[in-house]
PDB file of N, CA and C in Angstrom:
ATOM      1  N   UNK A   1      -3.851   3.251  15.259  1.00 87.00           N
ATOM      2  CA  UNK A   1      -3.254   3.678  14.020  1.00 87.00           C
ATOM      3  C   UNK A   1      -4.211   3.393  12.862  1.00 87.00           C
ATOM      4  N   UNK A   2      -3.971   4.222  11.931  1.00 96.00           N
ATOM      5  CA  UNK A   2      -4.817   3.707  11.001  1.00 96.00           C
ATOM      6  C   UNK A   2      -4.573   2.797   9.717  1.00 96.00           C
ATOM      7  N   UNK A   3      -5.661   2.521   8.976  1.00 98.00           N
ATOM      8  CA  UNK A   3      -4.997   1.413   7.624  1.00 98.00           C
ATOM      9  C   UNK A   3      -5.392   2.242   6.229  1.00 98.00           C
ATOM     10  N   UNK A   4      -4.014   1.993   5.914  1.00 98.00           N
ATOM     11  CA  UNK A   4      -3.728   2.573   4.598  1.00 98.00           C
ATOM     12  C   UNK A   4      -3.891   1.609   3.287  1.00 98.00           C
ATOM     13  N   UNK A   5      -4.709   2.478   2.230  1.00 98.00           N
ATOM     14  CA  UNK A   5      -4.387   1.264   0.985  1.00 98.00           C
ATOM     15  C   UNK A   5      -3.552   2.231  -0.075  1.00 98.00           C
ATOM     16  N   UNK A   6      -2.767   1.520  -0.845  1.00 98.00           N
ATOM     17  CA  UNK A   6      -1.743   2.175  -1.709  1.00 98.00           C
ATOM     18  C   UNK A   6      -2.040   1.616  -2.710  1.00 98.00           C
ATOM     19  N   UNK A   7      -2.776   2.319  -3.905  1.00 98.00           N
ATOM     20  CA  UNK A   7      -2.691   1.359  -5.246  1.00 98.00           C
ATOM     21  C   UNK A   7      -1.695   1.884  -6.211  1.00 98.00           C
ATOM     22  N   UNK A   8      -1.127   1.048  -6.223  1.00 97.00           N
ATOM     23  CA  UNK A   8       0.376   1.524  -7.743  1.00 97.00           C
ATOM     24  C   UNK A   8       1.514   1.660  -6.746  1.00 97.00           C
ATOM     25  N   UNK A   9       2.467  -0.053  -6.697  1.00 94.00           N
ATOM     26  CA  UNK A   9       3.618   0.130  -5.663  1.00 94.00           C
ATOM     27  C   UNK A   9       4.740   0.040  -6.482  1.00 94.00           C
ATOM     28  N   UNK A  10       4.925   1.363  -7.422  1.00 95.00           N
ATOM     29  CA  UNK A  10       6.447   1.833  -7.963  1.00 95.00           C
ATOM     30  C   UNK A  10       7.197   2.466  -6.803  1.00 95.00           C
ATOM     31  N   UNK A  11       7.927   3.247  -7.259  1.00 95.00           N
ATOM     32  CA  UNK A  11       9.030   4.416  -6.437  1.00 95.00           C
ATOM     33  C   UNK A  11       8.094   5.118  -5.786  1.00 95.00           C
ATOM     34  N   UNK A  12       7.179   5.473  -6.205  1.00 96.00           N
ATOM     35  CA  UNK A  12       6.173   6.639  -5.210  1.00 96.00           C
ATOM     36  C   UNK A  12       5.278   5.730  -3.976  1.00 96.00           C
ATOM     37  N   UNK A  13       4.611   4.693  -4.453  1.00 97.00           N
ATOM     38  CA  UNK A  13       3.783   4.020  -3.606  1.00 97.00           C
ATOM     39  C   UNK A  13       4.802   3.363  -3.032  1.00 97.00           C
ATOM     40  N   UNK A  14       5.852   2.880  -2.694  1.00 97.00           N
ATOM     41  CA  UNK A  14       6.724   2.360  -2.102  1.00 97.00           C
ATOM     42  C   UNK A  14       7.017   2.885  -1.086  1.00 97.00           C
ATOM     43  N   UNK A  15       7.690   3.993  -1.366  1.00 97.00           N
ATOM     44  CA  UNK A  15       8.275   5.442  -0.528  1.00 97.00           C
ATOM     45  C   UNK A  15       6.976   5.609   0.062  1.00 97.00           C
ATOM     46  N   UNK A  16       5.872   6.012   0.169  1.00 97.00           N
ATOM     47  CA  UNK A  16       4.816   6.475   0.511  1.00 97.00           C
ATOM     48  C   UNK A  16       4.136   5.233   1.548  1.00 97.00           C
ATOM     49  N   UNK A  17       4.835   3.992   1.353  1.00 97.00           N
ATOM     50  CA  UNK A  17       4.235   2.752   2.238  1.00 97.00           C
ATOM     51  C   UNK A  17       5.407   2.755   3.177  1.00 97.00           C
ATOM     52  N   UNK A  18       6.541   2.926   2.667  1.00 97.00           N
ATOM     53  CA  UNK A  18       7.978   3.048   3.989  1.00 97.00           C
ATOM     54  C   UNK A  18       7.889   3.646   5.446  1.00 97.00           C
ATOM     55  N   UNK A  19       7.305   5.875   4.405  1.00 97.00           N
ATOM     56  CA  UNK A  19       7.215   6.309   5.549  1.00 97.00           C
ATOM     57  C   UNK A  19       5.711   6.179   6.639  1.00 97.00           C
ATOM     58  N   UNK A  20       4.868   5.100   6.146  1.00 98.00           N
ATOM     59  CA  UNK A  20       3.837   5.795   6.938  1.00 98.00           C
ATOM     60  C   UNK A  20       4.157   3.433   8.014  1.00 98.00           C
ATOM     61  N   UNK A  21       4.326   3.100   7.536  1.00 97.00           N
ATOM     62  CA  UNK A  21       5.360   1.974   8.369  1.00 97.00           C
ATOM     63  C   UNK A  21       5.991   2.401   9.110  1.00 97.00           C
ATOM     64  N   UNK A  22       7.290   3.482   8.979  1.00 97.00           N
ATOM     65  CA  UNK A  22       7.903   4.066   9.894  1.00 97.00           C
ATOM     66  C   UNK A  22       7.251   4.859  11.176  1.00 97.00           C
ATOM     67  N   UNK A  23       6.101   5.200  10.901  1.00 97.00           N
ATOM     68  CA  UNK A  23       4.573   5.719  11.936  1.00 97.00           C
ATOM     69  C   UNK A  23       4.331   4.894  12.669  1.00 97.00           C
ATOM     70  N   UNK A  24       4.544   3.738  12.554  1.00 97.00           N
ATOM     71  CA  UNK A  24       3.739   2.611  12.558  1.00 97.00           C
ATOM     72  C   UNK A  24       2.255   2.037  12.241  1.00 97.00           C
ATOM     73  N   UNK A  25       2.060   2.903  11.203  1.00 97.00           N
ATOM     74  CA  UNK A  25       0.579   2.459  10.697  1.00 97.00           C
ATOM     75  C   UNK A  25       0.733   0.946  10.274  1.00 97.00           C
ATOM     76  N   UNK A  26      -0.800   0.492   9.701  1.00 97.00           N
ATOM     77  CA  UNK A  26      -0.736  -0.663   8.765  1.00 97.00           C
ATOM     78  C   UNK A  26      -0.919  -0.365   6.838  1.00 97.00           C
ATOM     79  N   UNK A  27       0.377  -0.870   6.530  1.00 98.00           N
ATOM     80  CA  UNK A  27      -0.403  -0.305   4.908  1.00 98.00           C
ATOM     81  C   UNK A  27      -0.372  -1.687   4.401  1.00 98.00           C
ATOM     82  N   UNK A  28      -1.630  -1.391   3.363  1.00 98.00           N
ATOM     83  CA  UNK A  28      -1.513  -2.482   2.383  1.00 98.00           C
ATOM     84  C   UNK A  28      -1.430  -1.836   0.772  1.00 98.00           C
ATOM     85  N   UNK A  29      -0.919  -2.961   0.310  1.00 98.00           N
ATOM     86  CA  UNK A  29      -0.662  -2.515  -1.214  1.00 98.00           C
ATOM     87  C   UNK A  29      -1.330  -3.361  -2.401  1.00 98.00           C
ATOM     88  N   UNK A  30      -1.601  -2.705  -3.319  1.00 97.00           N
ATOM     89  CA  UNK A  30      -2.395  -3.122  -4.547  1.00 97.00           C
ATOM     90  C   UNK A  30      -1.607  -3.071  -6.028  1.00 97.00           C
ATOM     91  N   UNK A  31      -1.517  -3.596  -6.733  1.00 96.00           N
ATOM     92  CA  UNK A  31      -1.000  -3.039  -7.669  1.00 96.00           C
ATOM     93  C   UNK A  31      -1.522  -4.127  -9.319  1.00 96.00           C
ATOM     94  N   UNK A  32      -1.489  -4.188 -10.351  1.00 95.00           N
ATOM     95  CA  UNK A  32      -1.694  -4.474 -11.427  1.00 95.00           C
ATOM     96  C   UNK A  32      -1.138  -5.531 -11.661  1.00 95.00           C
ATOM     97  N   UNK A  33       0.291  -4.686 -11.663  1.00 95.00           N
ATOM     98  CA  UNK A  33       1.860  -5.897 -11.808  1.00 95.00           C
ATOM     99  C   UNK A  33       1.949  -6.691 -10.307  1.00 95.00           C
ATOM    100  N   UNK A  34       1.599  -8.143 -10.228  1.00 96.00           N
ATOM    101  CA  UNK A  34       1.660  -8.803  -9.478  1.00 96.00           C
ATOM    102  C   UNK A  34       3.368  -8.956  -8.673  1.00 96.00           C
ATOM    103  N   UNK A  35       4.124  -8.936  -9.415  1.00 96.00           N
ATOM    104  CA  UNK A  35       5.671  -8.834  -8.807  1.00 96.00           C
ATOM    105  C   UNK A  35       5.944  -7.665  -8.421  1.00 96.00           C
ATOM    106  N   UNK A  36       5.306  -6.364  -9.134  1.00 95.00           N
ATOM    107  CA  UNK A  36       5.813  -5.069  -8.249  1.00 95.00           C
ATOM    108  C   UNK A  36       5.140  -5.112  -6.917  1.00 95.00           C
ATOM    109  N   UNK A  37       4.086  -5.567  -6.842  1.00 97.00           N
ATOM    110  CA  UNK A  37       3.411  -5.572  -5.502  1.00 97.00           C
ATOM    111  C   UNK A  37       4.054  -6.404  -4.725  1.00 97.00           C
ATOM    112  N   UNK A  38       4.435  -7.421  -5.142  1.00 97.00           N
ATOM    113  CA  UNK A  38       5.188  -8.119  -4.161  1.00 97.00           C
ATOM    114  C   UNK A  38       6.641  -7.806  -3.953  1.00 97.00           C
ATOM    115  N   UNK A  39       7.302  -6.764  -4.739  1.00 97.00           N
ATOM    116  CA  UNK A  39       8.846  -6.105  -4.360  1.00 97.00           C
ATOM    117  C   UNK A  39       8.303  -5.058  -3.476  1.00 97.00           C
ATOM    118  N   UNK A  40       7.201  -4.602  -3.634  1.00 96.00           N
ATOM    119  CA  UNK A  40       6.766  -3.308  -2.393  1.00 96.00           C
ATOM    120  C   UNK A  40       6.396  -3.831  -1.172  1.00 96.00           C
ATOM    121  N   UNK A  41       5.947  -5.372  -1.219  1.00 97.00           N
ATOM    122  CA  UNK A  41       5.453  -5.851   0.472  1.00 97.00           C
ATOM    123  C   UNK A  41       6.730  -5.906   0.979  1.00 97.00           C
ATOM    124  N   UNK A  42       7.890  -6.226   0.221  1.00 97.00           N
ATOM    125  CA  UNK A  42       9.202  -7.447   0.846  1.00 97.00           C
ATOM    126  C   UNK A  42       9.922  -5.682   1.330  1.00 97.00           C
ATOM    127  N   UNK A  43      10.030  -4.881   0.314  1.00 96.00           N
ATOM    128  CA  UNK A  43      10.706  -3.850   0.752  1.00 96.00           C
ATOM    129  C   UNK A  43      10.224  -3.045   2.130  1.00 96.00           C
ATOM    130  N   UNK A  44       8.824  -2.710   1.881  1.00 95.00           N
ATOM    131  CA  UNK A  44       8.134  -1.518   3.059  1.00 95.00           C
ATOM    132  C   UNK A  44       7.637  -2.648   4.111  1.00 95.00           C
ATOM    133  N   UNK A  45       7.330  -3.848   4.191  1.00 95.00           N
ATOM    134  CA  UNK A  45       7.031  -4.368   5.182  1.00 95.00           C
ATOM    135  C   UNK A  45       5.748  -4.181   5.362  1.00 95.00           C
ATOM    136  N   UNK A  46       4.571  -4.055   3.877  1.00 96.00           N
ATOM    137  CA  UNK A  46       3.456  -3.768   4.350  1.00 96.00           C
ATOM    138  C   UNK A  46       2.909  -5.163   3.338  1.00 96.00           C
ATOM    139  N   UNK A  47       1.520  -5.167   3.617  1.00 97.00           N
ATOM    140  CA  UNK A  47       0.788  -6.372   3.092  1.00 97.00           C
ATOM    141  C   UNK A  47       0.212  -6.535   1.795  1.00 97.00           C
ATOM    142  N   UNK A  48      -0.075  -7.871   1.161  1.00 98.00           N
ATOM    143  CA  UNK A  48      -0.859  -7.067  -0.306  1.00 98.00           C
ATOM    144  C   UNK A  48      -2.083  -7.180   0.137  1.00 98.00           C
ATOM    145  N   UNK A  49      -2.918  -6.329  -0.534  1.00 97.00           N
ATOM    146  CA  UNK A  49      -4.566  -6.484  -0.187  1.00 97.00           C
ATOM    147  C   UNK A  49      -4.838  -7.713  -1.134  1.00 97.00           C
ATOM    148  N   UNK A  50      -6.026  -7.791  -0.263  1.00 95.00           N
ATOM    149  CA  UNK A  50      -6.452  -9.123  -1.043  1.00 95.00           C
ATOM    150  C   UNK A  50      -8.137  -8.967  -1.387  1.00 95.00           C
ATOM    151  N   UNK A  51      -8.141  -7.440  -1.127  1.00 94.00           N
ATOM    152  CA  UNK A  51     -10.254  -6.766  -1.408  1.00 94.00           C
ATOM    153  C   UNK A  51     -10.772  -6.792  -0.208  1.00 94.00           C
ATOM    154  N   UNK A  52     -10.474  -7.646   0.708  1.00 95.00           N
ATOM    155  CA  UNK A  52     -11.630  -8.298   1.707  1.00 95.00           C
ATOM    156  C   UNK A  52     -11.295  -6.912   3.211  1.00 95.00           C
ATOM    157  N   UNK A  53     -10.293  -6.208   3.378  1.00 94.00           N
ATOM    158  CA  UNK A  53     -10.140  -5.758   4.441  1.00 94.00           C
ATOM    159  C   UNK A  53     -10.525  -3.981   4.127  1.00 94.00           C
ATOM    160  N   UNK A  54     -11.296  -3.462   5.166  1.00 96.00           N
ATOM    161  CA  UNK A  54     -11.432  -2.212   4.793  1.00 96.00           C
ATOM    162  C   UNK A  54     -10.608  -1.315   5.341  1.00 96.00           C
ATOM    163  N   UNK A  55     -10.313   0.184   4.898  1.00 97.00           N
ATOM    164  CA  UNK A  55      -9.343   0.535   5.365  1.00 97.00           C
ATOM    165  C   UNK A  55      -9.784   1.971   5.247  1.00 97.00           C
ATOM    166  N   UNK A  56      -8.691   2.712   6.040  1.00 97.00           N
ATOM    167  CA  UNK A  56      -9.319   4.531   6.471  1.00 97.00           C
ATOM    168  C   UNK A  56      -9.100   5.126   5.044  1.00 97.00           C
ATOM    169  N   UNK A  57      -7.703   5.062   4.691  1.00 98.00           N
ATOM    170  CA  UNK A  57      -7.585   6.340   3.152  1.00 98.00           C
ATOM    171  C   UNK A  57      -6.825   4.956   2.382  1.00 98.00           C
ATOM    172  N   UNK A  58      -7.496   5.787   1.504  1.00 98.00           N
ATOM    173  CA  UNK A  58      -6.806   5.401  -0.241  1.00 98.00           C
ATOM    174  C   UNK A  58      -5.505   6.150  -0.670  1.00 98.00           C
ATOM    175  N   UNK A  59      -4.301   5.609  -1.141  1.00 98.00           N
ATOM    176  CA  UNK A  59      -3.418   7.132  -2.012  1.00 98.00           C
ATOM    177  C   UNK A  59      -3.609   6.180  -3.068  1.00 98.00           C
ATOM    178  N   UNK A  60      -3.550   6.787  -4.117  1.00 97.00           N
ATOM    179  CA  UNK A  60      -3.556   6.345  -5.791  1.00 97.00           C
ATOM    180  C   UNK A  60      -2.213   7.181  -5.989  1.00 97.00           C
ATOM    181  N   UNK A  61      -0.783   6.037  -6.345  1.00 97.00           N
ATOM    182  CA  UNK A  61       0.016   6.413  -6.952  1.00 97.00           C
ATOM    183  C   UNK A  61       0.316   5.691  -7.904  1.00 97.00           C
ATOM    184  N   UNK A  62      -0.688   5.953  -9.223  1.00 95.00           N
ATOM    185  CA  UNK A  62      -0.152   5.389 -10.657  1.00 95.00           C
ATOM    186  C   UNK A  62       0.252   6.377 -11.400  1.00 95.00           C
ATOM    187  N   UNK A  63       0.787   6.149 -12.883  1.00 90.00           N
ATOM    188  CA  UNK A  63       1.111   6.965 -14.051  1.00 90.00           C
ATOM    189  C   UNK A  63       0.001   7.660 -14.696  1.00 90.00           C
ATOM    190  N   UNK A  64       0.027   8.762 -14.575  1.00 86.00           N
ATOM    191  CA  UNK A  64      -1.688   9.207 -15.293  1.00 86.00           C
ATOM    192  C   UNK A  64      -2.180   8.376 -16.552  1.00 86.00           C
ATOM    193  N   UNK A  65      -1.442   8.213 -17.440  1.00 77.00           N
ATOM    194  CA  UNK A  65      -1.662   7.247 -18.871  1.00 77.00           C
ATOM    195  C   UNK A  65      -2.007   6.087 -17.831  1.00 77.00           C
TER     196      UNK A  65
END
């Protein structure tokens, strides 16, 4: 399976870390706001990155601003 990184874990990067968990991939998540990242690990069951692990694709789901 492959490893996913998700930067920006609102409603979109969340949803977007759920279904690819439900695959059973590995995702990890990134985010700015230190507590949203950590309501997106506890919810999707995926990890926070911590820089050091490399991974196949990127999704960028932030706010364009």
């Amino acid at each position: 399976m492959r490893r996913y990184l998700i930067v920006g874990s609102g409603l979109i990067g969340t949803s977007v870390a759920l279904a690819l968990r439900a695959q059973g991939h590995t995702v990890l998540l990134s985010d700015i706001d230190v507590g949203a990242r950590d309501d997106a690990v506890a919810a999707s069951g995926g990890q926070a990155w911590d820089g050091q692990q490399l991974v196949d694709m990127v999704i960028v789901a932030t706010p364009p601003a």
